[in-house]
Structure formats: structure tokens, C-alpha cells
Coordinates of C-alpha atoms and ligand atoms in Angstrom, one line a residue:
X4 CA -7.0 -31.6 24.0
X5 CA -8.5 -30.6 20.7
X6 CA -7.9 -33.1 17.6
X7 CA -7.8 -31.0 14.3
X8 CA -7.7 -32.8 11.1
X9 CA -3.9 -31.7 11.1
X10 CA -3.5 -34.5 13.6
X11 CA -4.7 -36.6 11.1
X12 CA -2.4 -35.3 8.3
X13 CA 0.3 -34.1 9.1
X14 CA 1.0 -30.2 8.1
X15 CA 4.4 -29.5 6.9
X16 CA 6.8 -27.2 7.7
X17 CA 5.4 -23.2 7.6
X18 CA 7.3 -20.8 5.8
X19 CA 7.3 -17.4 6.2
X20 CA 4.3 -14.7 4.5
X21 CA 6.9 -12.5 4.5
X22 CA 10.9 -12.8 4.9
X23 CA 12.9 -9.1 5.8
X24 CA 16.1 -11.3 6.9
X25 CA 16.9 -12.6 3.2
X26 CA 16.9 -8.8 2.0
X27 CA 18.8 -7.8 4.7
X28 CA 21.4 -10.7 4.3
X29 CA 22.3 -9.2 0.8
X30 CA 23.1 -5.8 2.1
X31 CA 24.2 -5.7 5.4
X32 CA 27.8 -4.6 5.1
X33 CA 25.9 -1.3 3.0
X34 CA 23.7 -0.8 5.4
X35 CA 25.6 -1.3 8.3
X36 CA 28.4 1.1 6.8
X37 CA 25.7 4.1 6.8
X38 CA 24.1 3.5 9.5
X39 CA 28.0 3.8 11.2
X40 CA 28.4 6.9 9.2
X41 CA 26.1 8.5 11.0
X42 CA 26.4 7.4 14.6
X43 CA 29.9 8.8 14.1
X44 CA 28.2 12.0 13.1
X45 CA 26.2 12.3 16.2
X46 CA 23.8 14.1 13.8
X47 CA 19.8 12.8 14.0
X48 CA 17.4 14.8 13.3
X49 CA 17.5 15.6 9.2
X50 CA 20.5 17.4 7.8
X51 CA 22.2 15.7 4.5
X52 CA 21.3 12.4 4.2
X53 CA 17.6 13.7 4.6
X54 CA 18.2 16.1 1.9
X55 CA 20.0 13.9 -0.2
X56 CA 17.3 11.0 0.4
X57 CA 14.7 13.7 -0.7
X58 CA 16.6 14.8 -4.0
X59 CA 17.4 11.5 -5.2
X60 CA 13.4 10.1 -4.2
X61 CA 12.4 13.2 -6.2
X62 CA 14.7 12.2 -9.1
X63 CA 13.5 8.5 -8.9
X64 CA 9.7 9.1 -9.5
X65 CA 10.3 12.1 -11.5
X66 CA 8.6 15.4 -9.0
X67 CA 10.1 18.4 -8.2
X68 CA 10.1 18.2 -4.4
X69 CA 10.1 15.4 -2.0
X70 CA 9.9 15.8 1.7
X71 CA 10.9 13.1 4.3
X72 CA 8.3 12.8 7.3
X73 CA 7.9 10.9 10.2
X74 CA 5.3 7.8 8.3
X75 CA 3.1 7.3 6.1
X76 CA 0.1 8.4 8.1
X77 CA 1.8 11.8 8.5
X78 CA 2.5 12.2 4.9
X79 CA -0.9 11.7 4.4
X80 CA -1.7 14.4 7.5
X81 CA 0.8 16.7 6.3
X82 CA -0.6 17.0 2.4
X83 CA -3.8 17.7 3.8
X84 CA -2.9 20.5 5.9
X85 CA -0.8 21.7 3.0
X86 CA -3.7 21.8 1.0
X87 CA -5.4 23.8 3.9
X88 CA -8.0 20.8 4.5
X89 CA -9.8 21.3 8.2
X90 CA -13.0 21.2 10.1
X91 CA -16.4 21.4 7.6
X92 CA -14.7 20.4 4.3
X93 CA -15.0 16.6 2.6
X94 CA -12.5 14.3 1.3
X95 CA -13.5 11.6 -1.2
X96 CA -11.4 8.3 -0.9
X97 CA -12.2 4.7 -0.7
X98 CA -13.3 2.7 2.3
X99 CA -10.9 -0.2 1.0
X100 CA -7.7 0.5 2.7
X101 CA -5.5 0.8 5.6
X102 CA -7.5 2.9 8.0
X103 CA -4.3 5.8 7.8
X104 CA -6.2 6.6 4.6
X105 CA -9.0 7.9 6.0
X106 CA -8.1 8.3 9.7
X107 CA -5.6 11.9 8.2
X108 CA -9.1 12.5 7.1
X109 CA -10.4 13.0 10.1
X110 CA -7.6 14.0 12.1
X111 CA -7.6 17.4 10.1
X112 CA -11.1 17.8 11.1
X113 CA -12.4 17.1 7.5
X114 CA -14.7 14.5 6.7
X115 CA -14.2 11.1 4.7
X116 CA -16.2 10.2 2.2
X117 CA -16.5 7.0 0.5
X118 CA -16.8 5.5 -2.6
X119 CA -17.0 1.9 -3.9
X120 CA -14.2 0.2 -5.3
X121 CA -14.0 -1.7 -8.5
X122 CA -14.5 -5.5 -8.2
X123 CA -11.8 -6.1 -10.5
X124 CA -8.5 -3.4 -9.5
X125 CA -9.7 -3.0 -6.2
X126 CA -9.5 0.6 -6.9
X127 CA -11.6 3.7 -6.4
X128 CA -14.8 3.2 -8.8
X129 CA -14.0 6.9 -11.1
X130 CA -17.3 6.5 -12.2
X131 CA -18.9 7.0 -8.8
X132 CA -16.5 10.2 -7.8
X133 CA -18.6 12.9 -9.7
X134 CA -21.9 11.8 -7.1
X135 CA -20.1 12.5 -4.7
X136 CA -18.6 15.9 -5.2
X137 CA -20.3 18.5 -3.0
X138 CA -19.3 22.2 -2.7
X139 CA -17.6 20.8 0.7
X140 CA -15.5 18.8 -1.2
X141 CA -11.8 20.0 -1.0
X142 CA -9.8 16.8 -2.3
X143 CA -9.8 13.4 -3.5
X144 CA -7.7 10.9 -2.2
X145 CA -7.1 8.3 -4.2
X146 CA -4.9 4.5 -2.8
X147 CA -2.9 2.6 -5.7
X148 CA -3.8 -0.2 -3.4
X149 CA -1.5 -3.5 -3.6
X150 CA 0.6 -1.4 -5.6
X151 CA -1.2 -0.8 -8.7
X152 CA -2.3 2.6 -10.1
X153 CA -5.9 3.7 -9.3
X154 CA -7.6 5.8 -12.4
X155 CA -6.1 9.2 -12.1
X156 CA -6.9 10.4 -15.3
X157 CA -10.4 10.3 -14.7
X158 CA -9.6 11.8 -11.0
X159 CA -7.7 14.5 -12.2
X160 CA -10.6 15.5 -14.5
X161 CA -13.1 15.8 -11.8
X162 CA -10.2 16.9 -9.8
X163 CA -9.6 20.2 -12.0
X164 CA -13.6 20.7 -12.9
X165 CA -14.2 21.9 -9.2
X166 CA -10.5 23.1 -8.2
X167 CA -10.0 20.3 -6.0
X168 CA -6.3 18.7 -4.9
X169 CA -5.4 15.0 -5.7
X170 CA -3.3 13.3 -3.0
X171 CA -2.0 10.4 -4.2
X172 CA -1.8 7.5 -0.9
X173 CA 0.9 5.6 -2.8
X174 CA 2.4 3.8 0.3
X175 CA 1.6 0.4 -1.4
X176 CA 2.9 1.3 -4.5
X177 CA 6.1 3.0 -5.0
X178 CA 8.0 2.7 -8.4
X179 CA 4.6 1.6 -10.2
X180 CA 4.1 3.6 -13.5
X181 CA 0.7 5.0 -14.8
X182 CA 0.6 5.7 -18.3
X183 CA 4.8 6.2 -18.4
X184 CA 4.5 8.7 -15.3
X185 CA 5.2 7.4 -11.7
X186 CA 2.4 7.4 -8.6
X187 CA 3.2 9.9 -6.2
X188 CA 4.5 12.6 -9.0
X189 CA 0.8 12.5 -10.7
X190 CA -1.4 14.3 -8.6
X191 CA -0.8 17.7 -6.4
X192 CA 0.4 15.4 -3.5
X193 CA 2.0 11.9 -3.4
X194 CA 1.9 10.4 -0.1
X195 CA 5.0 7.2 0.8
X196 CA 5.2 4.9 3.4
X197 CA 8.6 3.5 4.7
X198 CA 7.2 1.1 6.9
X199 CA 8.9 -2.0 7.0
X200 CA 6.8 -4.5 5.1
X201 CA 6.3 -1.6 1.5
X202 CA 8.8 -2.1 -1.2
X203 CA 10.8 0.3 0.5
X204 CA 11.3 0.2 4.1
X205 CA 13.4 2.0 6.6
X206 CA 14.3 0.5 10.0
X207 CA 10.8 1.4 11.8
X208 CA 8.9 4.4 10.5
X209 CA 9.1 6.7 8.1
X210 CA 7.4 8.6 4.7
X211 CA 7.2 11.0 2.6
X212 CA 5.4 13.7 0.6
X213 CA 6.0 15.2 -2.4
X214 CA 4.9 18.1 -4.5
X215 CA 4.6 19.6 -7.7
X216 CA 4.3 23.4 -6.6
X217 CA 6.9 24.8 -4.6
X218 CA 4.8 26.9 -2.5
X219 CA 3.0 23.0 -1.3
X220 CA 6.8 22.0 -0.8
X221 CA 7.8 25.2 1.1
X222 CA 4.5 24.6 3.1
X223 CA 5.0 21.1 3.7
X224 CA 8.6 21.5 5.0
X225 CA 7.5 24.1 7.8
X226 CA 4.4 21.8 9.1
X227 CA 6.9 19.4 10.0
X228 CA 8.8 21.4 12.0
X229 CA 6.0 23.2 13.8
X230 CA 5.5 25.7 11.6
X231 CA 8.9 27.1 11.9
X232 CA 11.3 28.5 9.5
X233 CA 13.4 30.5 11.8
X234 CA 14.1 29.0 15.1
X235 CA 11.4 30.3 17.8
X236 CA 9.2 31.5 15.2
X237 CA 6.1 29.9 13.9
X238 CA 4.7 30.9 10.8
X239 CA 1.7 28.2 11.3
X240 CA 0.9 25.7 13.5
X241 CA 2.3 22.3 12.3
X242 CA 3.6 19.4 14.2
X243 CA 6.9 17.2 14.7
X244 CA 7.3 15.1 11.9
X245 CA 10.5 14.4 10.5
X246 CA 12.1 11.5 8.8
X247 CA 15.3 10.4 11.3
X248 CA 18.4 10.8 9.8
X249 CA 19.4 7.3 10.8
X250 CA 16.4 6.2 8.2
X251 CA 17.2 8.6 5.8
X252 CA 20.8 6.6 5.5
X253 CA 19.8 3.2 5.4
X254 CA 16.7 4.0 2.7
X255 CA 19.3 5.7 0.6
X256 CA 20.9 2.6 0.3
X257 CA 17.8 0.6 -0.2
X258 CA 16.8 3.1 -2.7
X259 CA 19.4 1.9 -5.2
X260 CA 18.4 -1.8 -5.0
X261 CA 14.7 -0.6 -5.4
X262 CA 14.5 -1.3 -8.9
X263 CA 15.8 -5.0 -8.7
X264 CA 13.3 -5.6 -6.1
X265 CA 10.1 -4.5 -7.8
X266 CA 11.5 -6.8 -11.1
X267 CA 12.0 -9.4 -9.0
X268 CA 8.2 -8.9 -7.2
X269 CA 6.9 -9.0 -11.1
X270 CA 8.7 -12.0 -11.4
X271 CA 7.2 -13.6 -8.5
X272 CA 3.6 -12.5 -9.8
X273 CA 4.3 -13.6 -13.1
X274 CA 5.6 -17.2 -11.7
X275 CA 2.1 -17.5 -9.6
X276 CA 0.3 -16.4 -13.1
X277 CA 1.7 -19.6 -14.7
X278 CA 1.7 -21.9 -12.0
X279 CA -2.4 -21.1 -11.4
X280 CA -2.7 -21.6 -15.7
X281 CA -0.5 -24.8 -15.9
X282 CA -3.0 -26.0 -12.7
X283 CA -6.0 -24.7 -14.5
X284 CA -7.3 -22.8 -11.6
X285 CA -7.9 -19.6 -13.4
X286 CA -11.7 -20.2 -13.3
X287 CA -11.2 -21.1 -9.5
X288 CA -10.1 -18.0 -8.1
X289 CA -9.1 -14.6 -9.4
X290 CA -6.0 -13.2 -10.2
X291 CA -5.1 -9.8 -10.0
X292 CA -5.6 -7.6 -12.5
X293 CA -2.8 -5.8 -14.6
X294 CA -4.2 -3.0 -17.0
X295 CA -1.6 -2.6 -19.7
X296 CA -1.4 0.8 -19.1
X297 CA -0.2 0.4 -15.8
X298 CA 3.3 -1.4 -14.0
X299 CA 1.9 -3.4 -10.8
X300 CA 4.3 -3.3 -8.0
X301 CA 2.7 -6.0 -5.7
X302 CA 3.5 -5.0 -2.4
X303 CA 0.8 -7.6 -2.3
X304 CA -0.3 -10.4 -4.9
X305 CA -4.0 -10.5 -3.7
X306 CA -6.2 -13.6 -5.2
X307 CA -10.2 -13.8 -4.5
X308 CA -12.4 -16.6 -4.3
X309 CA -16.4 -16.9 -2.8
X310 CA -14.8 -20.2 -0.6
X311 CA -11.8 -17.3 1.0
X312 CA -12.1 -18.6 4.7
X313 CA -12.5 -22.5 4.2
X314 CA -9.4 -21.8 1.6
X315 CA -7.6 -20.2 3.8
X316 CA -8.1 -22.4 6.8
X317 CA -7.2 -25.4 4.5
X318 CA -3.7 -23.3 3.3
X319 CA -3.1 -22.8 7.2
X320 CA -3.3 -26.3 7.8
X321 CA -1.2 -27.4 5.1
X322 CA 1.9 -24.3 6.7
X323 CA 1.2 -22.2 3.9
X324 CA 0.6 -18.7 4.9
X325 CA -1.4 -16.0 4.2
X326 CA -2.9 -12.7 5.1
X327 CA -6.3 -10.9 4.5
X328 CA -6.2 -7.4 3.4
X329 CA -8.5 -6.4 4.5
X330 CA -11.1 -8.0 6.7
X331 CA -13.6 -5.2 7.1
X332 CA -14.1 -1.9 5.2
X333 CA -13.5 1.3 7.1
X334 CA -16.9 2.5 6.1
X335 CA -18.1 -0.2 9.0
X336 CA -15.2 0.0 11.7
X337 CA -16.5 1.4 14.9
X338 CA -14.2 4.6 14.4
X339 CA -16.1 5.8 11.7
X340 CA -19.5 5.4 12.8
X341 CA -20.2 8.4 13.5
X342 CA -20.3 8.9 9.7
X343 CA -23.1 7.2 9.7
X344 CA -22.6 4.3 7.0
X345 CA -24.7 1.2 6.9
X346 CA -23.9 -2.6 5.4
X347 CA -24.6 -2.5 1.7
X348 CA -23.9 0.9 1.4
X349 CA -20.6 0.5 -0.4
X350 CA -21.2 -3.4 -2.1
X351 CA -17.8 -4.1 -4.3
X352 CA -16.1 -3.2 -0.9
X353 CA -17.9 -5.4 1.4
X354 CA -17.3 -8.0 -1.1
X355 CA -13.7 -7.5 -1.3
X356 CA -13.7 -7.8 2.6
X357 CA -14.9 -11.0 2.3
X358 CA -13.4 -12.5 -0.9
X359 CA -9.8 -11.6 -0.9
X360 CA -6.5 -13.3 0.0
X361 CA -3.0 -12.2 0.2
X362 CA -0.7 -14.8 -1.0
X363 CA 3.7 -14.4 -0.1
X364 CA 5.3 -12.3 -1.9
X365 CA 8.4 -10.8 -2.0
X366 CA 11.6 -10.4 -4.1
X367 CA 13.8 -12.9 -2.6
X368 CA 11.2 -15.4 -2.3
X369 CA 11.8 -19.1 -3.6
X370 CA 9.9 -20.4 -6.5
X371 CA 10.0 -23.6 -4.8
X372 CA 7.7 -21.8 -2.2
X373 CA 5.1 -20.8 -4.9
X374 CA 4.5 -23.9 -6.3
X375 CA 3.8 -25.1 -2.3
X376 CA 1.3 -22.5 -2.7
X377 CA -0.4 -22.7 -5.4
X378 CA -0.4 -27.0 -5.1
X379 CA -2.0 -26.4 -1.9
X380 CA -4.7 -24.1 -3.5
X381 CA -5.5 -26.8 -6.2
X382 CA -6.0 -29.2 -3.7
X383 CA -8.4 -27.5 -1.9
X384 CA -10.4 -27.2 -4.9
X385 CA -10.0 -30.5 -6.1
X386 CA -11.2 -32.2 -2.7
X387 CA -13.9 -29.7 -2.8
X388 CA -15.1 -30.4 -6.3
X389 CA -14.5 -34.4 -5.3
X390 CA -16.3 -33.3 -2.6
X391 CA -19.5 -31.9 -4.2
X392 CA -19.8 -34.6 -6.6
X393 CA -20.3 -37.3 -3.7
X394 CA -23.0 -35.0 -2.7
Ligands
PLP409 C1 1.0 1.6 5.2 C2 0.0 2.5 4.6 C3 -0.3 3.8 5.1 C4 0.4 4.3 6.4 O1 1.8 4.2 6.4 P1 2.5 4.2 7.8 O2 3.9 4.4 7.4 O3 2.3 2.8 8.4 O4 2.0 5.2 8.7 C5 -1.2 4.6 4.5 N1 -1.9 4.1 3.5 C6 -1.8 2.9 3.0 C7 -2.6 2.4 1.8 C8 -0.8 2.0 3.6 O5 -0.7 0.8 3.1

């Protein structure tokens, strides 16, 4: 039998990192009614509440054309073979981020290449984009990562100088504003995500892309379909990627809720911002940043601090969860080897990887629970400091 020190003391109760069932409790009856509506249609695969989903997304973030797909990682997919990526052209992104980023990447045959982040936004460095730019390069493929913008302006500028696309991964980050505008309706492509767990989640998986050009929109509609415009003909080779109509119903009604949910998930980060001052932590860790150019959306409310495991080991103890996004950089996962990265090569990420922690966040979640967070987080560093003056 192992004795841990929460033998000793006793933890308390664990809440949850993240709670779906309080959302859901507040609009079940809406939810349930659609999803009703269209079991009694008998009518799956797209057809109106896709195309209504895609009109009013495209009205919400302010693009022309929005086109449901099958996830996130196909949105991604799907912009790049709209963009007519393949086999012997580069891709610039960052090696800080859910490995869907990079894995399209290579799935169109194309090549990922990396560039740091900075320390501070976690974002693409735009500084270091220009380096990278070879006459390979086709796109850049930027991540408003945690749900804040990364530096298009900058990335548009490079962007346009060599006739490249910018596709927007904004799966983290929908409804966040850049300079007034909204990520996804920036760039040539915006890329969503509908997985459960982003501001906006269907019932399993889904995304979408959307487009500024309607020749991108026209293309992106028929690579999800195979290729097919006409039944039995194929124009090009696509794939089968569609958003379910059973998704497309119950995100509609999300949808209208969207924009009480990303208020109430500024709330929560403004909350932690005060509880960390009033505690005088803010030279302990690092809070995240929030240019005022810029809305933050935190899909995630991502601290950093040197002591990240021995803090999070302490916050386990004590039933407070959290999560690391994200434990190792994709320029050093096995997958990509191949690419031929080494350690060092990308510092601020590495970094990142080792200094970042997720703490709850959601729109329904209880102040009560922040302050259990953030008093477990001062006395870590208390009894460490206590600790280190014994010494
Ligand atoms: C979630 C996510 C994706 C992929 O979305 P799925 O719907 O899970 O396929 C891509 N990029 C980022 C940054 C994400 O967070």
C-alpha cells in the first residue's frame, strides 16, 4: 500500500476541469426540441439546418461563406486542398498546438514548418515568419491558441509579399475579435472546431471553414462531397466530410447562447485576475496576456510558472484540477521526426511545454471554485517560500 502525503492531509472533494452537464442543464428542452425536429425529418446528411447553421455562422463572425465539415481537422484539410496545397510545397505554423494543426499539413502531402512562439501570447513569433519563407512556401497557418488572436497583421503582410494563403486554425478561439474584425473572417481561410470541449460544441464532431472568395467556397463545398457537384460526377478528388445534420440543429441552438458564454468565460478570467492580485501572486506565476487590441476567448485560462509539475502535483492533491496544454511540442513528437527537428531548435516552445498550466474554466463555473484554485496556488507558494527560508 503506498502512503502519499494525502494520507496525511486529507484532500478534499475534486471538482470538475471542465463541467458540459451545467450547460446542458440550461438548454435541454432547446436542444432536445431540434434535435426531435429532425429525427422526425428522417433527413441526416446536410440539407437546411446545415445551410442555415452556415449562413447564420457566416453572419456571426462577419465572412461571406461558411461551410460545415465533418471536424476541425478536416476544416483544416479541406482549406488546404482548397488552396491547392500538396506533395513538395511548405506550410509555416507553430509547433505549439494540437497536433491537427500540423498533422492537415502533412496529410496533403505538404510539409510543416515551424516557428517559435512568443513567450508571452503563446502565439506564432511574426518576427521569425519572414526566415522562413522559401519559394516552397504556399501558406501560413497561423493558431489563435487558447482563444486569443495570433498577429495577423504582420502575417498578412508577409502573406501578400510572396502570394501566399493565410488559414486561420481558430478552433480555440471562436467569437474572439482582432482589431474590431473576428478570427476565422481575417485571413483567406478560417478553420472551426465543434468538438465538445471549444466554446462551441456540437454533440461529437464537427467544424467548419469559411471563405472570403467564392471560388474557395465553391471549391470547398465540392471537396467535401468527393468532388461532386452533380451526382456521379467528380469534378476533383475530395473526400466525405460533412457536418451531420443532427449537429448542425443542436449548434444552431448553441449558437444563439454563444455570446453569453464567451462574457461569462471573460468573467471567469477576470475573477482569477483579481483573486491572483488580491493574493499577491502575480510575481509567482504568469497570467495570460490580453493585448488591448484583441478580445480573449479562453477556451483555456493558461498560467505558467518554472515550479509547473511540483504545482500541479500539489493542486492534484488538494482535488483541484488541471490540465497541461501542451506537454510536448509537435516539432519533437515521434510523428514528425522525419522533419528532422532537434531539442533547442524552437526554445519559447519547449519552454512553454514545460511551464504552462491550464486552470478550469468555463461559463457556468462557480466563483466559489476559483477561489479553491487560486488558495490552493498560494499555498503552494507559501509553503515553498517557508520552505526555502528553512533551508
Ligand atoms: C481542437 C483543435 C483542432 C481540431 O479540431 P477537431 O474538431 O478536434 O478535429 C485543430 N486545431 C486546434 C488548435 C484545436 O484546438
Amino acid at each position: 500500500m503506498q502512503i502519499s502525503t494525502s494520507a496525511v492531509r486529507p484532500a478534499k472533494t475534486a471538482f470538475q476541469f471542465f463541467d458540459l452537464g451545467a450547460q446542458f442543464e440550461t438548454i435541454r428542452g432547446e436542444v432536445l426540441q431540434a434535435v426531435g425536429a429532425v429525427l422526425d425529418s428522417q433527413q441526416f446528411i446536410l440539407g437546411q439546418q446545415v445551410d442555415l447553421l452556415e449562413q447564420e455562422l457566416a453572419a456571426f463572425l462577419g465572412v461571406p461563406f461558411a461551410i460545415g465539415c465533418a471536424s476541425g481537422t478536416d476544416a483544416l484539410y479541406l482549406a488546404l486542398l482548397a488552396q491547392g496545397v500538396g506533395p513538395g510545397d511548405e506550410v509555416i505554423t507553430t509547433p505549439f498546438t494540437f497536433v491537427a494543426t500540423a498533422g492537415s499539413i502533412a496529410r496533403t502531402g505538404a510539409t510543416p514548418v515551424f516557428v517559435d512562439i512568443r513567450p508571452d501570447t503563446f502565439n506564432i513569433n511574426s518576427d521569425l515568419i519572414q526566415e522562413a519563407v522559401t519559394e516552397r512556401t504556399r501558406a501560413i497557418l497561423p493558431v489563435h491558441l487558447f482563444g486569443l488572436a495570433a498577429e495577423l497583421r504582420p502575417i498578412l503582410q508577409i502573406a501578400e509579399k510572396h502570394s501566399m494563403a493565410v488559414i486561420e486554425d481558430a478552433a480555440q478561439a471562436i467569437g474572439a475579435v482582432y482589431y474590431g474584425e473576428k478570427v476565422g473572417s481575417i485571413g483567406t481561410f478560417g478553420c472551426f472546431s465543434f468538438f465538445p470541449s471549444k466554446n462551441l460544441g456540437c454533440a461529437g464532431d464537427g467544424g467548419m471553414v469559411t471563405a472570403r472568395h467564392p471560388g474557395n467556397a465553391d471549391r470547398l463545398r465540392l471537396l467535401r462531397v468527393h468532388g461532386s457537384r452533380a451526382k456521379y460526377h467528380y469534378e476533383l478528388l475530395g473526400t466525405n466530410s460533412r457536418l451531420d445534420t443532427l449537429q448542425a440543429a443542436i449548434l444552431r441552438v448553441k449558437l444563439r447562447h454563444l455570446d453569453n458564454w464567451t462574457k461569462a468565460r471573460q468573467e471567469r478570467a477576470a475573477i482569477y485576475r483579481q483573486i491572483f492580485e488580491d493574493k499577491h501572486l502575480s510575481d509567482a506565476v504568469t497570467l495570460p496576456e490580453a493585448p488591448s487590441h484583441s478580445s480573449h476567448v479562453f477556451n483555456q485560462f493558461v498560467i505558467r510558472s518554472t515550479s509547473r509539475d511540483s504545482l500541479r502535483q500539489f493542486l492534484q492533491e488538494q482535488g483541484v484540477p488541471t490540465a497541461i496544454y501542451y506537454p510536448e511540442p509537435l516539432h519533437l513528437q515521434p510523428a514528425f521526426s522525419y522533419l528532422g527537428y532537434r531539442a533547442g531548435s524552437m526554445p519559447e516552445s519547449e519552454a512553454a511545454c514545460e511551464e504552462t498550466l491550464a486552470l478550469p474554466i468555463y461559463p457556468e463555473l462557480p466563483v466559489e471554485s476559483q477561489e479553491r484554485v487560486v488558495d490552493a496556488i498560494a499555498e503552494f507558494f507559501h509553503s515553498k517560500l517557508h520552505h526555502s527560508r528553512r533551508k
